[in-house]
mmCIF file of C-alpha atoms and ligand atoms in Angstrom:
data_model
loop_
_atom_site.group_PDB
_atom_site.id
_atom_site.type_symbol
_atom_site.label_atom_id
_atom_site.label_comp_id
_atom_site.label_asym_id
_atom_site.label_seq_id
_atom_site.Cartn_x
_atom_site.Cartn_y
_atom_site.Cartn_z
ATOM 1 C CA UNK A 144 2.401 7.072 16.042
ATOM 2 C CA UNK A 145 -0.128 7.192 13.293
ATOM 3 C CA UNK A 146 0.213 8.628 9.837
ATOM 4 C CA UNK A 147 -2.944 9.846 8.224
ATOM 5 C CA UNK A 148 -3.521 8.331 4.798
ATOM 6 C CA UNK A 149 -2.380 10.867 2.286
ATOM 7 C CA UNK A 150 -1.030 10.845 -1.182
ATOM 8 C CA UNK A 151 1.317 13.749 -0.596
ATOM 9 C CA UNK A 152 4.919 12.809 -0.200
ATOM 10 C CA UNK A 153 6.152 14.816 2.722
ATOM 11 C CA UNK A 154 9.785 15.389 3.496
ATOM 12 C CA UNK A 155 8.920 15.453 7.191
ATOM 13 C CA UNK A 156 7.346 12.031 6.879
ATOM 14 C CA UNK A 157 10.436 10.639 5.220
ATOM 15 C CA UNK A 158 12.648 12.107 7.934
ATOM 16 C CA UNK A 159 10.423 10.603 10.629
ATOM 17 C CA UNK A 160 10.567 7.236 8.883
ATOM 18 C CA UNK A 161 14.337 7.340 8.600
ATOM 19 C CA UNK A 162 14.688 8.384 12.235
ATOM 20 C CA UNK A 163 12.493 5.497 13.364
ATOM 21 C CA UNK A 164 14.471 3.099 11.206
ATOM 22 C CA UNK A 165 17.686 4.260 12.885
ATOM 23 C CA UNK A 166 16.247 4.164 16.400
ATOM 24 C CA UNK A 167 14.687 0.782 15.775
ATOM 25 C CA UNK A 168 12.534 -1.234 18.088
ATOM 26 C CA UNK A 169 12.450 -0.417 21.753
ATOM 27 C CA UNK A 170 9.578 -2.743 22.652
ATOM 28 C CA UNK A 171 9.881 -6.252 24.002
ATOM 29 C CA UNK A 172 8.616 -7.926 20.851
ATOM 30 C CA UNK A 173 11.148 -8.695 18.189
ATOM 31 C CA UNK A 174 10.159 -7.482 14.703
ATOM 32 C CA UNK A 175 9.284 -10.241 12.288
ATOM 33 C CA UNK A 176 9.890 -10.458 8.561
ATOM 34 C CA UNK A 177 6.514 -10.715 6.864
ATOM 35 C CA UNK A 178 6.242 -11.753 3.233
ATOM 36 C CA UNK A 179 3.067 -11.538 1.215
ATOM 37 C CA UNK A 180 2.527 -12.754 -2.322
ATOM 38 C CA UNK A 181 -0.126 -10.615 -3.966
ATOM 39 C CA UNK A 182 -1.508 -11.858 -7.235
ATOM 40 C CA UNK A 183 -3.713 -9.267 -8.895
ATOM 41 C CA UNK A 184 -6.272 -10.868 -11.185
ATOM 42 C CA UNK A 185 -9.207 -8.920 -12.577
ATOM 43 C CA UNK A 186 -8.307 -6.007 -10.279
ATOM 44 C CA UNK A 187 -8.539 -7.969 -7.045
ATOM 45 C CA UNK A 188 -6.105 -9.875 -4.851
ATOM 46 C CA UNK A 189 -8.671 -12.298 -3.488
ATOM 47 C CA UNK A 190 -10.240 -12.539 -0.053
ATOM 48 C CA UNK A 191 -7.237 -14.065 1.683
ATOM 49 C CA UNK A 192 -4.987 -11.108 0.807
ATOM 50 C CA UNK A 193 -7.284 -8.110 0.957
ATOM 51 C CA UNK A 194 -6.415 -7.658 4.610
ATOM 52 C CA UNK A 195 -2.719 -7.779 5.405
ATOM 53 C CA UNK A 196 -2.237 -7.735 9.152
ATOM 54 C CA UNK A 197 1.170 -7.125 10.627
ATOM 55 C CA UNK A 198 2.573 -5.803 13.875
ATOM 56 C CA UNK A 199 4.366 -2.530 14.272
ATOM 57 C CA UNK A 200 8.033 -2.606 13.280
ATOM 58 C CA UNK A 201 7.655 -5.783 11.255
ATOM 59 C CA UNK A 202 9.711 -5.814 8.079
ATOM 60 C CA UNK A 203 7.127 -6.203 5.346
ATOM 61 C CA UNK A 204 7.810 -7.391 1.818
ATOM 62 C CA UNK A 205 5.115 -7.537 -0.842
ATOM 63 C CA UNK A 206 5.743 -9.629 -3.929
ATOM 64 C CA UNK A 207 3.248 -8.509 -6.536
ATOM 65 C CA UNK A 208 2.199 -10.036 -9.820
ATOM 66 C CA UNK A 209 -0.537 -8.604 -11.992
ATOM 67 C CA UNK A 210 -2.562 -9.316 -15.094
ATOM 68 C CA UNK A 211 -2.770 -5.590 -15.889
ATOM 69 C CA UNK A 212 -0.109 -2.869 -15.970
ATOM 70 C CA UNK A 213 -0.354 -0.078 -13.448
ATOM 71 C CA UNK A 214 0.928 1.100 -10.097
ATOM 72 C CA UNK A 215 0.494 -0.317 -6.623
ATOM 73 C CA UNK A 216 0.144 2.384 -3.996
ATOM 74 C CA UNK A 217 0.092 1.989 -0.230
ATOM 75 C CA UNK A 218 -1.595 4.955 1.367
ATOM 76 C CA UNK A 219 -0.244 6.485 4.550
ATOM 77 C CA UNK A 220 3.160 4.999 3.919
ATOM 78 C CA UNK A 221 2.848 6.515 0.464
ATOM 79 C CA UNK A 222 4.821 3.768 -1.213
ATOM 80 C CA UNK A 223 4.425 3.096 -4.890
ATOM 81 C CA UNK A 224 5.657 0.425 -7.210
ATOM 82 C CA UNK A 225 5.103 0.015 -10.905
ATOM 83 C CA UNK A 226 3.495 -3.332 -11.612
ATOM 84 C CA UNK A 227 3.716 -5.026 -14.981
ATOM 85 C CA UNK A 228 2.324 -8.205 -16.388
ATOM 86 C CA UNK A 229 4.864 -11.005 -16.582
ATOM 87 C CA UNK A 230 7.082 -9.711 -13.811
ATOM 88 C CA UNK A 231 7.111 -9.690 -10.030
ATOM 89 C CA UNK A 232 7.388 -6.317 -8.327
ATOM 90 C CA UNK A 233 8.518 -5.848 -4.751
ATOM 91 C CA UNK A 234 7.716 -3.303 -2.097
ATOM 92 C CA UNK A 235 9.711 -3.445 1.124
ATOM 93 C CA UNK A 236 9.184 -1.323 4.180
ATOM 94 C CA UNK A 237 9.260 -1.308 7.934
ATOM 95 C CA UNK A 238 5.759 -1.026 9.372
ATOM 96 C CA UNK A 239 6.611 1.756 11.803
ATOM 97 C CA UNK A 240 3.237 3.505 11.646
ATOM 98 C CA UNK A 241 0.204 1.834 13.173
ATOM 99 C CA UNK A 242 -3.226 2.066 11.633
ATOM 100 C CA UNK A 243 -5.203 0.882 8.658
ATOM 101 C CA UNK A 244 -3.918 1.833 5.244
ATOM 102 C CA UNK A 245 -5.543 1.190 1.905
ATOM 103 C CA UNK A 246 -3.442 -0.283 -0.843
ATOM 104 C CA UNK A 247 -4.608 0.559 -4.296
ATOM 105 C CA UNK A 248 -4.010 -0.364 -7.848
ATOM 106 C CA UNK A 249 -3.761 2.621 -10.131
ATOM 107 C CA UNK A 250 -4.448 1.713 -13.710
ATOM 108 C CA UNK A 251 -2.846 3.827 -16.418
ATOM 109 C CA UNK A 252 -0.017 5.236 -14.324
ATOM 110 C CA UNK A 253 0.752 7.970 -16.885
ATOM 111 C CA UNK A 254 -2.221 9.874 -15.534
ATOM 112 C CA UNK A 255 -1.054 9.367 -11.980
ATOM 113 C CA UNK A 256 0.607 12.675 -11.213
ATOM 114 C CA UNK A 257 1.218 14.275 -7.871
ATOM 115 C CA UNK A 258 -1.281 17.042 -7.260
ATOM 116 C CA UNK A 259 -3.862 15.555 -9.576
ATOM 117 C CA UNK A 260 -4.149 12.517 -7.425
ATOM 118 C CA UNK A 261 -7.688 12.525 -6.138
ATOM 119 C CA UNK A 262 -9.168 9.627 -4.272
ATOM 120 C CA UNK A 263 -12.750 8.993 -3.537
ATOM 121 C CA UNK A 264 -12.558 6.040 -1.230
ATOM 122 C CA UNK A 265 -16.307 6.040 -0.682
ATOM 123 C CA UNK A 266 -16.889 4.763 -4.175
ATOM 124 C CA UNK A 267 -14.777 1.629 -3.812
ATOM 125 C CA UNK A 268 -17.261 -0.405 -1.839
ATOM 126 C CA UNK A 269 -19.917 0.214 -4.443
ATOM 127 C CA UNK A 270 -17.597 -0.835 -7.235
ATOM 128 C CA UNK A 271 -18.135 2.459 -9.012
ATOM 129 C CA UNK A 272 -14.433 2.920 -9.731
ATOM 130 C CA UNK A 273 -14.419 -0.244 -11.822
ATOM 131 C CA UNK A 274 -16.473 1.550 -14.433
ATOM 132 C CA UNK A 275 -13.649 3.943 -15.264
ATOM 133 C CA UNK A 276 -10.650 3.181 -17.403
ATOM 134 C CA UNK A 277 -8.233 5.321 -15.356
ATOM 135 C CA UNK A 278 -9.207 3.826 -12.077
ATOM 136 C CA UNK A 279 -7.866 3.815 -8.543
ATOM 137 C CA UNK A 280 -8.974 0.461 -7.243
ATOM 138 C CA UNK A 281 -8.708 -0.379 -3.564
ATOM 139 C CA UNK A 282 -7.307 -3.892 -3.466
ATOM 140 C CA UNK A 283 -7.310 -4.174 0.279
ATOM 141 C CA UNK A 284 -5.992 -2.820 3.539
ATOM 142 C CA UNK A 285 -2.738 -3.050 5.412
ATOM 143 C CA UNK A 286 -3.395 -3.188 9.139
ATOM 144 C CA UNK A 287 -0.492 -2.410 11.403
ATOM 145 C CA UNK A 288 -1.260 -3.328 14.991
ATOM 146 C CA UNK A 289 0.610 -1.699 17.879
ATOM 147 C CA UNK A 290 3.357 -3.881 19.263
HETATM 148 CU CU1 CU B 359 -3.336 6.122 -4.357
#
């Protein structure tokens, strides 16, 4: 199944996720634990981590450090974690949904409210978002390949 990238938390989505977690893996490939250390410096994670590729049903853990306070947000899965300088934040999830999902850094999380959360992903490649103080910066993409 594929979830469309969206910033709306949907109860249905959570129920689907929980159901899939309970049902577990029915394929012939055993899920793998995948750990990624993301170090955000100057609003990037570097070329080696801007594409995180995993296989469906893998158990993914992101360990995140940052040089700027904000929020890390994985679209589609709609997972968020507050990130703070001087500490390591973790996001753990099962990669049940296949597809390509942007993960973003939201700077100034106080302005990051549901309903006011507008993304213009077209601007990221041009670097336009870096000009704004309250920025949503695409750090990279999570790619979940079908098992
Ligand atoms: Cu976002």
